[in-house]
Coordinates of C-alpha atoms in Angstrom, one line a residue:
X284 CA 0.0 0.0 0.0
X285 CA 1.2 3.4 -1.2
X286 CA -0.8 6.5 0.3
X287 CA -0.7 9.8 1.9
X288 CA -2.0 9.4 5.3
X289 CA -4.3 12.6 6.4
X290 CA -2.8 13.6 10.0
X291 CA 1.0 13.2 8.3
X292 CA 2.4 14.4 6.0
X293 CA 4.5 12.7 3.2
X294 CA 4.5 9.3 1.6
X295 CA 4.0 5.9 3.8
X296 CA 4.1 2.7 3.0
X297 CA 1.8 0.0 4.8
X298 CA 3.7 -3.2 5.3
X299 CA 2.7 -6.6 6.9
X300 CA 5.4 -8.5 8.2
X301 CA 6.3 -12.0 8.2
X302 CA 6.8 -11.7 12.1
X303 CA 4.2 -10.2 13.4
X304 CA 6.4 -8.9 16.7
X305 CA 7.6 -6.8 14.3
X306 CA 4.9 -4.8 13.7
X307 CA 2.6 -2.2 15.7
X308 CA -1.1 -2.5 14.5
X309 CA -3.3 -4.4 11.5
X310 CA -3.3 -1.5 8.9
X311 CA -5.0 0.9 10.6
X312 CA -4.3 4.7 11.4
X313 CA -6.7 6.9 13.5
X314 CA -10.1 4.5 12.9
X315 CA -9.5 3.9 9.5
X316 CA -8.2 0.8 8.3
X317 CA -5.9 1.2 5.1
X318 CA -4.9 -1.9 5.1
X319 CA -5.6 -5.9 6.7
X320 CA -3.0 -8.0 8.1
X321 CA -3.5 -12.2 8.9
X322 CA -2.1 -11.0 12.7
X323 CA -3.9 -7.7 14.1
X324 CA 0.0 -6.4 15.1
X325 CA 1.7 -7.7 12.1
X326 CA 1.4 -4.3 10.2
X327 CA 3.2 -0.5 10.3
X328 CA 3.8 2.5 8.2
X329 CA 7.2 3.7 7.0
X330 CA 8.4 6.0 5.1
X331 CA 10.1 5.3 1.5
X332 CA 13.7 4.9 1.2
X333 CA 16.8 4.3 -0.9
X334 CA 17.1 1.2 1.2
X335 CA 13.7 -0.8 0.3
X336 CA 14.0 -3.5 -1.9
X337 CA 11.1 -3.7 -3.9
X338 CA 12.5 -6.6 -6.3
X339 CA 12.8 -6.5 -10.2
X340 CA 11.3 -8.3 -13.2
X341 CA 12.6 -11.6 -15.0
X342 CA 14.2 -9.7 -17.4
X343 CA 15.8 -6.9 -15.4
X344 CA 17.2 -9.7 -13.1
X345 CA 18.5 -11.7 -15.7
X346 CA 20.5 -9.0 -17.1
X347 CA 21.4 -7.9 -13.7
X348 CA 23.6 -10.9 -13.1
X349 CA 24.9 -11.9 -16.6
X350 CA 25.0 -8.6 -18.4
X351 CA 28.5 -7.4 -16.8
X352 CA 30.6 -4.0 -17.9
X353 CA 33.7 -5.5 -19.4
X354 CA 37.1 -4.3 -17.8
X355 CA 38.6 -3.4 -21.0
X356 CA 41.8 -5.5 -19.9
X357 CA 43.9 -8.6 -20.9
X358 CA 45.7 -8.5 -17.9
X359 CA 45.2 -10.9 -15.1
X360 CA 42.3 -10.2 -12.3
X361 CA 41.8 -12.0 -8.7
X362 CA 38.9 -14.4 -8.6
X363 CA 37.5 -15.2 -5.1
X364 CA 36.0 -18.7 -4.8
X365 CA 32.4 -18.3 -3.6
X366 CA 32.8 -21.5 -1.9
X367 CA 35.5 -20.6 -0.1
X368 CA 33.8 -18.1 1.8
X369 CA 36.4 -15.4 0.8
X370 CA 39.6 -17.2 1.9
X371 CA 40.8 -18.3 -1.8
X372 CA 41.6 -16.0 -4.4
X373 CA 42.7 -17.0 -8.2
X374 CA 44.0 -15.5 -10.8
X375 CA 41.9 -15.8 -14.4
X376 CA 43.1 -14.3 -17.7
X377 CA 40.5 -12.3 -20.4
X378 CA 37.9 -12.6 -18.5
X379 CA 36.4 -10.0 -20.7
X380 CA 35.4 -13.1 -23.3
X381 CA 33.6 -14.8 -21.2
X382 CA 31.7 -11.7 -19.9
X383 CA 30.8 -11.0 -24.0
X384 CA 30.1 -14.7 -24.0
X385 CA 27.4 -14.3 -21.1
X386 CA 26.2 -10.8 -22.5
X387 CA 24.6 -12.4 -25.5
X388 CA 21.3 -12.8 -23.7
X389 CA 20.0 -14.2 -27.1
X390 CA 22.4 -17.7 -26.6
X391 CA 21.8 -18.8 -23.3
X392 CA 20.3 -21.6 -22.7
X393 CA 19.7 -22.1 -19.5
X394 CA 19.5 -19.5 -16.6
X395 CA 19.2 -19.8 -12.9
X396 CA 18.1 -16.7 -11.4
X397 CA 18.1 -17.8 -7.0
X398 CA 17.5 -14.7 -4.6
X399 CA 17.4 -12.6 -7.2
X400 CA 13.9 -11.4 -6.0
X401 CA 11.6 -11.6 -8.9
X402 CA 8.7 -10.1 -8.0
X403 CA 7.1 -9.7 -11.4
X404 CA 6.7 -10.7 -14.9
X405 CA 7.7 -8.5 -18.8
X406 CA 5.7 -7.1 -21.5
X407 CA 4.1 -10.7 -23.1
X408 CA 6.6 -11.4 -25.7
X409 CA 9.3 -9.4 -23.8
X410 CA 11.1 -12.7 -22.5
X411 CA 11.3 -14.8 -25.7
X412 CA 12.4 -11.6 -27.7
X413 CA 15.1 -11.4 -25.4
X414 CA 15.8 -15.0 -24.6
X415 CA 15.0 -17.0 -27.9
X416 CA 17.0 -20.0 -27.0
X417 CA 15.4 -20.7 -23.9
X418 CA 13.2 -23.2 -23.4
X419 CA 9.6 -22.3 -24.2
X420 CA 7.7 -26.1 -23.5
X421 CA 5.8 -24.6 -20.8
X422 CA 3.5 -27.8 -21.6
X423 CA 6.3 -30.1 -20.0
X424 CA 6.0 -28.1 -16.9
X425 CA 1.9 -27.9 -17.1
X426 CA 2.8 -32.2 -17.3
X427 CA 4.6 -32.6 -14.4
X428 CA 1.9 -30.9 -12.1
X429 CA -0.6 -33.8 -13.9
X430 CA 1.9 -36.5 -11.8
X431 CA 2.2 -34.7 -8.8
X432 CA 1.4 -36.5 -5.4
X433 CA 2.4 -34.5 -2.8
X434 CA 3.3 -31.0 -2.1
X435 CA 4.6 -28.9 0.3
X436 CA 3.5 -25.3 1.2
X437 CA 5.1 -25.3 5.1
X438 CA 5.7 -21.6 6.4
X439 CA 5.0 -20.1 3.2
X440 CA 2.2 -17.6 4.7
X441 CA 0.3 -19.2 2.3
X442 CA -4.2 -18.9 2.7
X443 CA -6.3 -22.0 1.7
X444 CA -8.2 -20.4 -1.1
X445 CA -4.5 -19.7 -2.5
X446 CA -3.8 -23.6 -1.7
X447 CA -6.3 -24.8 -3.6
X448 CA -6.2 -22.7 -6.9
X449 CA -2.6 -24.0 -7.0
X450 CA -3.7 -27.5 -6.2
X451 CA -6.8 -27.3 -8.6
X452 CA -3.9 -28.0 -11.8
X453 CA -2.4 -31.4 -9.8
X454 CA -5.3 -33.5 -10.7
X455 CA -3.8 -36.9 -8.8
X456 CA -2.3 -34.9 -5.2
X457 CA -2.8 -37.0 -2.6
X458 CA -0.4 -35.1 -0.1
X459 CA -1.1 -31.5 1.1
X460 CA 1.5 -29.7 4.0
X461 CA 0.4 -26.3 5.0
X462 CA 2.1 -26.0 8.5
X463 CA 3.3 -23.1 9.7
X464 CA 1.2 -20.7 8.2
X465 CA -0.4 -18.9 11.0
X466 CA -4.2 -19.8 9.7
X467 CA -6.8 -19.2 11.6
X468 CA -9.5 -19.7 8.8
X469 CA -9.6 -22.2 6.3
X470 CA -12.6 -21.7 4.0
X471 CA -13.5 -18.2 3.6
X472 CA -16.9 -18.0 2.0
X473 CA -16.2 -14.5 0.7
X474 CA -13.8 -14.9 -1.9
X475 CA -14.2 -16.9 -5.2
X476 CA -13.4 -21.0 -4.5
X477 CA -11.3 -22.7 -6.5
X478 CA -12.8 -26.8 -7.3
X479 CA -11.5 -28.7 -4.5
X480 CA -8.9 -31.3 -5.6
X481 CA -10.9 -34.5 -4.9
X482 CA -7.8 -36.5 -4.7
X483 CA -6.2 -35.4 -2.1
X484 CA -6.2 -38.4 0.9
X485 CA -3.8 -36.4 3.8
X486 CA -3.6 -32.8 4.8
X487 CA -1.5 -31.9 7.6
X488 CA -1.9 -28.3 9.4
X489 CA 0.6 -28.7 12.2
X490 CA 1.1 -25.7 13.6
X491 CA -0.9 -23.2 13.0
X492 CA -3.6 -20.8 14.7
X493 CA -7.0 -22.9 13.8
X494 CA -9.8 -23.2 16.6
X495 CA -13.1 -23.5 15.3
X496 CA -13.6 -27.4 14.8
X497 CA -16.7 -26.5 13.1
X498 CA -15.4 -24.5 10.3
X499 CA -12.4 -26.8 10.3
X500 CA -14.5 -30.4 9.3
X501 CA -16.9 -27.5 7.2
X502 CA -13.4 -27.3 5.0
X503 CA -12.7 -30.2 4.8
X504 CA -15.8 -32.0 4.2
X505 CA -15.0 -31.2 0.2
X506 CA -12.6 -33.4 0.4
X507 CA -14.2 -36.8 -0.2
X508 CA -11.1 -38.8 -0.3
X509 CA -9.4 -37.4 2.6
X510 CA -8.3 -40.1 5.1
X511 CA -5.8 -38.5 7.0
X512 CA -5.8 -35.1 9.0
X513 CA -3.1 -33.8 11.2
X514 CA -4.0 -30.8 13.5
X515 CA -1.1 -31.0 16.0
X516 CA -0.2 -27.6 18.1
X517 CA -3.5 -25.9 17.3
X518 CA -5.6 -23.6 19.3
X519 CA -8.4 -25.8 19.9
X520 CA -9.8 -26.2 22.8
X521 CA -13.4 -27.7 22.2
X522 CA -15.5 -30.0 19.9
X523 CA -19.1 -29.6 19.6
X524 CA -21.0 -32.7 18.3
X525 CA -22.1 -32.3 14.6
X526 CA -25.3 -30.1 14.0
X527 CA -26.3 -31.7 11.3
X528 CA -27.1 -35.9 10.0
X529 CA -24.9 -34.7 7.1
X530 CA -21.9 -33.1 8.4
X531 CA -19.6 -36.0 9.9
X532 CA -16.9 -36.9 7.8
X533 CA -16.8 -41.2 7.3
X534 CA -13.8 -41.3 5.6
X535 CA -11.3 -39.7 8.1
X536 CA -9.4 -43.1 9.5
X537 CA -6.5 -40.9 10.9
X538 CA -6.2 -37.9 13.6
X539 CA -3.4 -36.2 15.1
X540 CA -4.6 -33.4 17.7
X541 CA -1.4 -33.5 20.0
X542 CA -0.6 -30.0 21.7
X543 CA -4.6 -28.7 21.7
X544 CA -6.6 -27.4 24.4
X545 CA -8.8 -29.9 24.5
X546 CA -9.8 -30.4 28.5
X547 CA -13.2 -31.9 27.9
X548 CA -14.8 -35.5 27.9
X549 CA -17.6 -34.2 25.9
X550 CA -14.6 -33.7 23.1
X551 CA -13.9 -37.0 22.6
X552 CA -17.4 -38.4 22.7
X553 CA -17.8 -35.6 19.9
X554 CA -14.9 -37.1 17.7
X555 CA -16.5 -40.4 17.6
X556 CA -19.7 -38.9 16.4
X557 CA -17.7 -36.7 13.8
X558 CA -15.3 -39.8 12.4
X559 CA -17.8 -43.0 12.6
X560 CA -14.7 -44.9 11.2
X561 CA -11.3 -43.4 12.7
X562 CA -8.8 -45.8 13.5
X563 CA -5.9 -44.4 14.6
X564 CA -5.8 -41.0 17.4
X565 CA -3.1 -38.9 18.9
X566 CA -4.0 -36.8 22.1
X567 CA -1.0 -36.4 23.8
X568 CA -0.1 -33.1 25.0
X569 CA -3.6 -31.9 26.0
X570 CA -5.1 -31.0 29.6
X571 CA -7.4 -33.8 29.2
X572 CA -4.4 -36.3 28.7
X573 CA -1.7 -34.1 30.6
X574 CA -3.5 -31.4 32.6
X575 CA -5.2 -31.5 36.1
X576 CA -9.1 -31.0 37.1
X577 CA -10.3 -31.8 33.6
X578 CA -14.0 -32.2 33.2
X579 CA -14.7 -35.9 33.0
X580 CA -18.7 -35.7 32.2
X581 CA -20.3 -33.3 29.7
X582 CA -23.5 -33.1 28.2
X583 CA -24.9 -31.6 25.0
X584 CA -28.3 -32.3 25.9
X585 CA -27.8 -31.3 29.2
X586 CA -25.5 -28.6 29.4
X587 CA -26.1 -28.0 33.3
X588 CA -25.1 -31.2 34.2
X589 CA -21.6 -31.8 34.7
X590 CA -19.1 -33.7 36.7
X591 CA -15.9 -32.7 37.7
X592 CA -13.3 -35.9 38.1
X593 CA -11.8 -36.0 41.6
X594 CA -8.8 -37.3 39.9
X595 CA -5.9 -34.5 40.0
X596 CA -3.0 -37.0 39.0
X597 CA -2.5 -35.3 34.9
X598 CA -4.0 -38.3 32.7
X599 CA -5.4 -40.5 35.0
X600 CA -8.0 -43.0 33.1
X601 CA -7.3 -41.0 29.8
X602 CA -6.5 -43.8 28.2
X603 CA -9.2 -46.9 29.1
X604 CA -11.2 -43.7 29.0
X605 CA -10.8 -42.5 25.2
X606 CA -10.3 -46.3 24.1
X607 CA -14.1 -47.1 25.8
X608 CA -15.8 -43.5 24.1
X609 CA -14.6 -44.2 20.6
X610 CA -15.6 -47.6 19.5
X611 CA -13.8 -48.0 15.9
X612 CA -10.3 -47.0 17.2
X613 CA -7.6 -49.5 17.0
X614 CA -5.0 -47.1 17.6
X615 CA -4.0 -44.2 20.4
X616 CA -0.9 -42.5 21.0
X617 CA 0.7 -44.7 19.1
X618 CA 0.0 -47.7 20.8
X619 CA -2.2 -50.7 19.4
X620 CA -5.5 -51.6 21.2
X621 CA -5.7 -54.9 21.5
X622 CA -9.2 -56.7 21.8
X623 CA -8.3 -57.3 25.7
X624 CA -7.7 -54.2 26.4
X625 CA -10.6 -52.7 25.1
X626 CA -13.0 -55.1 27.0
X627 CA -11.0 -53.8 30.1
X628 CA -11.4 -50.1 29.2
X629 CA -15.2 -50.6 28.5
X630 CA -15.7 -52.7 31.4
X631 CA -13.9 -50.2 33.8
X632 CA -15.8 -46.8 31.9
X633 CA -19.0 -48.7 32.6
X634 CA -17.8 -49.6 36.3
X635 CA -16.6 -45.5 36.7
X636 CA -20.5 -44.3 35.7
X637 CA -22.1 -46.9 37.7
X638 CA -19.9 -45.1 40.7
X639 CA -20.9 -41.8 39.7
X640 CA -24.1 -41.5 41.4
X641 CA -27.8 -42.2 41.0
X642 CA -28.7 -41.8 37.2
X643 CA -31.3 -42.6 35.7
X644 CA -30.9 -44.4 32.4
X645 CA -32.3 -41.7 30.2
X646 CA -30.0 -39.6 31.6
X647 CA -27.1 -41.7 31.5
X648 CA -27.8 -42.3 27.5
X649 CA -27.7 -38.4 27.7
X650 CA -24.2 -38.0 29.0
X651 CA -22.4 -40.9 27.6
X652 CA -23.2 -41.4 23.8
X653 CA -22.4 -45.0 23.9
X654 CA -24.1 -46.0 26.7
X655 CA -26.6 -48.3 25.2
X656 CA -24.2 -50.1 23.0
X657 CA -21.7 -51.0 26.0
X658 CA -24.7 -52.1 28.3
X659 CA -25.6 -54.4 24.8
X660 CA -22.2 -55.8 24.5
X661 CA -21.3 -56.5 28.3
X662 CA -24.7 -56.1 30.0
X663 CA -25.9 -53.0 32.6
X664 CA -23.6 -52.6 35.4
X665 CA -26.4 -53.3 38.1
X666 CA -27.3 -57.0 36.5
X667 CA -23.6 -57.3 36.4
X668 CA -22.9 -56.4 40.2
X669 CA -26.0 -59.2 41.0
X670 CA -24.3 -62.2 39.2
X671 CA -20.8 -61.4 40.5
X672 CA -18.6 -61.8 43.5
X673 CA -16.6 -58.7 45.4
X674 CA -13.6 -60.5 43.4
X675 CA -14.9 -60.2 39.8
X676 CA -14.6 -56.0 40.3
X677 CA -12.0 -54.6 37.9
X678 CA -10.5 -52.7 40.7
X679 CA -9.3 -56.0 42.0
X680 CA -7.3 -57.1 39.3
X681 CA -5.0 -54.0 39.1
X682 CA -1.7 -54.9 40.4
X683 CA 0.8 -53.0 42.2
X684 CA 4.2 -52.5 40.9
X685 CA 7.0 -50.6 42.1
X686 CA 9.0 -48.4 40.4
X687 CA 13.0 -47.9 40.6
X688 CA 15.7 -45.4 39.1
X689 CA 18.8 -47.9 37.6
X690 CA 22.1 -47.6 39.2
X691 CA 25.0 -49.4 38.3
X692 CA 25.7 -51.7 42.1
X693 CA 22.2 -53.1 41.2
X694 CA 24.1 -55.2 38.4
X695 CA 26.5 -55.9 41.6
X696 CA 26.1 -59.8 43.2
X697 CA 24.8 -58.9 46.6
X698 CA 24.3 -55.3 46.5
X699 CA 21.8 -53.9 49.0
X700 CA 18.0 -52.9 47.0
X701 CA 16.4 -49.1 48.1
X702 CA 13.8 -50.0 50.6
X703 CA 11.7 -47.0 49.1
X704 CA 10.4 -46.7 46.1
X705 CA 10.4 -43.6 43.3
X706 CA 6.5 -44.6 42.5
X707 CA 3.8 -47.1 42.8
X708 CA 2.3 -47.7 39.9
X709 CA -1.4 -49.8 39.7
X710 CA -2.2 -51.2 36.2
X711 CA -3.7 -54.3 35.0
X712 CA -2.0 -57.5 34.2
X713 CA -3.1 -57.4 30.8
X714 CA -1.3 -53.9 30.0
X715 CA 1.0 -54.3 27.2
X716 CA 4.5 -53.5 27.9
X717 CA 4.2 -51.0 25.9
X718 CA 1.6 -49.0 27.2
X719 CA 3.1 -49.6 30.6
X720 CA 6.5 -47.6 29.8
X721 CA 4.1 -44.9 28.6
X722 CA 2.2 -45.1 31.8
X723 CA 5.3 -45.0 33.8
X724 CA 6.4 -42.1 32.0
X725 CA 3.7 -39.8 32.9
X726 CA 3.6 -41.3 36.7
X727 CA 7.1 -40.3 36.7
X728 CA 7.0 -36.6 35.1
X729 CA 8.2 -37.7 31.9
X730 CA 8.0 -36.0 28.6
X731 CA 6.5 -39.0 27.3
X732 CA 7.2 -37.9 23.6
X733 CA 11.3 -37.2 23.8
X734 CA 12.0 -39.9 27.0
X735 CA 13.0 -43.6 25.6
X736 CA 11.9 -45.7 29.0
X737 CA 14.3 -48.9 29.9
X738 CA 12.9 -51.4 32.1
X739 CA 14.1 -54.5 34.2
X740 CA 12.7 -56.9 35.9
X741 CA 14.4 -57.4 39.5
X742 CA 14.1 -61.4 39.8
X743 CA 13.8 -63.4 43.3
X744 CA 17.2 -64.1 43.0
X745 CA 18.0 -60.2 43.1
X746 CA 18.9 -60.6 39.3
X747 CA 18.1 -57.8 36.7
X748 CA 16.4 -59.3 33.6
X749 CA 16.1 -56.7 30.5
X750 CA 12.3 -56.0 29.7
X751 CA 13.3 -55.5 25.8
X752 CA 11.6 -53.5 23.0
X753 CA 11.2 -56.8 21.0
X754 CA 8.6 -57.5 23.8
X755 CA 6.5 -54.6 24.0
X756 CA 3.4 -56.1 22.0
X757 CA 3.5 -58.9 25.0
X758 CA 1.1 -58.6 28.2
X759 CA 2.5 -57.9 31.7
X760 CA 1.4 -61.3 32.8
X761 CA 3.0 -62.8 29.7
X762 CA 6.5 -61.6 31.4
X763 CA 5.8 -62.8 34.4
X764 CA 4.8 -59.4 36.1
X765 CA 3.0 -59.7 39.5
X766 CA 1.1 -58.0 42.4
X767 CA 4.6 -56.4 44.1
X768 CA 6.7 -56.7 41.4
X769 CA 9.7 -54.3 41.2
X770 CA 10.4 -52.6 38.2
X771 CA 14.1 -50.9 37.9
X772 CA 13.8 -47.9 34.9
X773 CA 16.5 -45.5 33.4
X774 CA 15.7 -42.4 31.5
X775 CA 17.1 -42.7 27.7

């Protein structure tokens, strides 16, 4: 933006920056907005200068690094090697020729023209007048877009309806990256649409500023191949259960939402009514998994209604908890759920509502989605508790295992054991070992993420025996894990 501003005199320029801390306002000056910014302080007035690089054409940057004034000298002149960094200097004879060589614009070839700030095209024409030798099969370029599968628009500042006009020529893209962009919109209903690319299978939006879930599955619900959708370090902090019969999305199978705000129950029964057929979540990283006081029941139908969890341990129950509120996942946080450990995690969701007071049924179908279809597959709690003994209680199978740093004189014959434990850890028997090092990790205060957890098993003979990777698909009660077991662990 180029204009006189009313209470200054002169010439200013409105820029937006790249980083916003850079700026001062969004493009406006005394109530009236001259120009809009993507971040409401990414933008400031300044006044022009000799120093302001405004960049050049094609063809005044082409003739800007190979049109050269010749010396007018056969003698010999001192060459720096650019890859050298300034440390090796040469000595070249008639340099002159090949500056003539490189002058004759009509010749070349080929041409590279990196950080030479092209910020425009020529006259039409202008370019093959100039250039008549270069290549001019712009249909070989227009080709390779017809084969692309993936592409890569990270930290390019770069707004969706700009995404898909490029993507609209790229008929088979199965692959979109638009991280690092700062979006906070997708869609913008505003501004002419490009067709959707119907291809496209993954889109991944790590790292940006998005927080509406609504308007986020209202973008991508265009996309009627997509399968995979990675929201990571977002700003969202809620999701509200579809208004409509027609607005889920079926096909989404995969879902990253690590590093949200999410702190909400009602969230995840939400996803599952969203994403009938996801397979595969990630949650770490969110107050619900990782924070403290979360809201453990919340209703849509009744929004008064809500119970606040007792539990203040970060991520206690999250996972039995997500595993038993989404019935089609097979996956979370990168561990598999096995068919055991979903029985468990339904069977100990059902046995947590049962405890949570006296509901009636209607009421508990309100505030738990899959209510009915739990009771159906394992019967109701209250039938349950008749035809069972004090022993058959899912509380009662947890064992209690006890958690020690490694030090080297435990490898020692003899060496006296710590009497005291770091932690006590209660899980069930039929915990993979995988999911236990994840488990022990967040007991422990672990960044479960970027700490690689080894266990060993202290034997009866005071022995250490290696709890390897190779067996972390195998059940606790597979490697001989017991009620009082003691379980030596080193941070990696």
């Amino acid at each position: 933006m180029d204009e006189h501003l009313p209470t200054v005199a002169g010439i200013w320029l409105g820029v937006e920056w790249d980083d916003p801390a850079r700026g001062k306002h969004s493009g406006s000056k005394d109530g009236k907005q001259y120009f809009t910014c993507r971040s409401p302080s990414a933008g400031s007035f300044i006044r022009p200068t000799a120093h302001l690089n405004y960049g050049v054409s094609f063809l005044e940057a082409l003739k800007a690094k190979y049109i050269e004034a010749l010396h007018g000298s056969d003698n010999q002149e001192k060459v720096i090697l650019g890859s050298s960094q300034g440390a090796i200097q040469v000595e070249a004879v008639s340099l002159d020729k090949i500056r003539k060589k490189f002058a004759r614009l009509d010749y070349l070839k080929e041409v590279s023209l990196d950080h030479a700030d092209v910020v425009r095209g020529d006259a039409p024409g202008s370019i093959t007048q100039t250039c008549p030798t270069l290549p001019a099969n712009y249909d070989a370029l227009t080709g390779a877009f017809q084969k692309l599968v993936e592409v890569q628009l990270n930290e390019t500042l770069i707004s969706w309806p700009e995404m898909q006009a490029i993507t609209a020529s790229m008929p088979v893209l199965q692959v979109v990256e638009l991280g690092y962009n700062r979006l906070s919109r997708l869609s913008d209903d505003t501004s002419p649409r490009s067709p959707p690319n119907s291809a496209v299978e993954v889109f991944n939006l790590d790292s940006n500023l998005l927080s509406d879930w609504s308007h986020i599955c209202g973008s991508l619900k265009e996309y009627k191949a997509l399968q995979r959708v990675v929201v990571t370090s977002n700003l969202i902090e809620s999701i509200p259960f579809p208004a409509q019969p027609s607005d889920p999305l079926p096909g989404i199978q995969y879902l990253s939402l690590s590093d949200n705000r999410i702190g909400t129950w009602a969230a995840v029964d939400a996803l599952s009514c969203w994403f009938p057929g996801l397979k595969t979540l990630t949650l770490n990283g969110n107050p619900l998994v990782n924070g403290k006081n979360v809201l453990l029941f919340s209703c849509r139908a009744l929004p008064d209604l809500n119970y606040l969890s007792g539990d203040t341990e970060p991520g206690k129950h999250s996972r039995p908890f997500t595993i038993a509120r989404i019935p089609s996942l097979l996956t979370l946080d990168g561990a598999v759920i096995s068919s055991r450990e979903r029985t468990d995690s339904e069977l100990f969701y059902m046995s947590y509502i049962n405890q949570q007071g006296e509901l009636s049924e209607d009421e508990r179908r309100r505030l738990h989605c899959h209510w009915e279809d739990l009771c159906g597959k394992h019967g109701r709690p209250d039938k349950v508790k008749k035809q069972q003994t004090t022993q058959d209680k899912l509380s009662n199978h947890l064992i209690n295992l006890q958690l020690y740093p490694y030090s080297e004189f435990m490898q020692r014959k003899g060496s006296a054991f710590p009497d005291i434990p770091k932690a006590t850890l209660r899980v069930l028997p039929t915990m993979s070992l995988r999911i236990f090092r994840l488990k022990a990790c967040k007991t422990l205060k672990l960044d479960v993420r970027r700490t690689n957890l080894t266990c060993w098993l202290r034997m009866r003979n005071g022995s250490l025996s290696k709890l390897g990777e190779e067996y972390d698909s195998r059940e606790l009660d597979w490697l001989g894990i017991e009620d009082g077991s003691q379980i030596v662990y080193q941070q990696m």
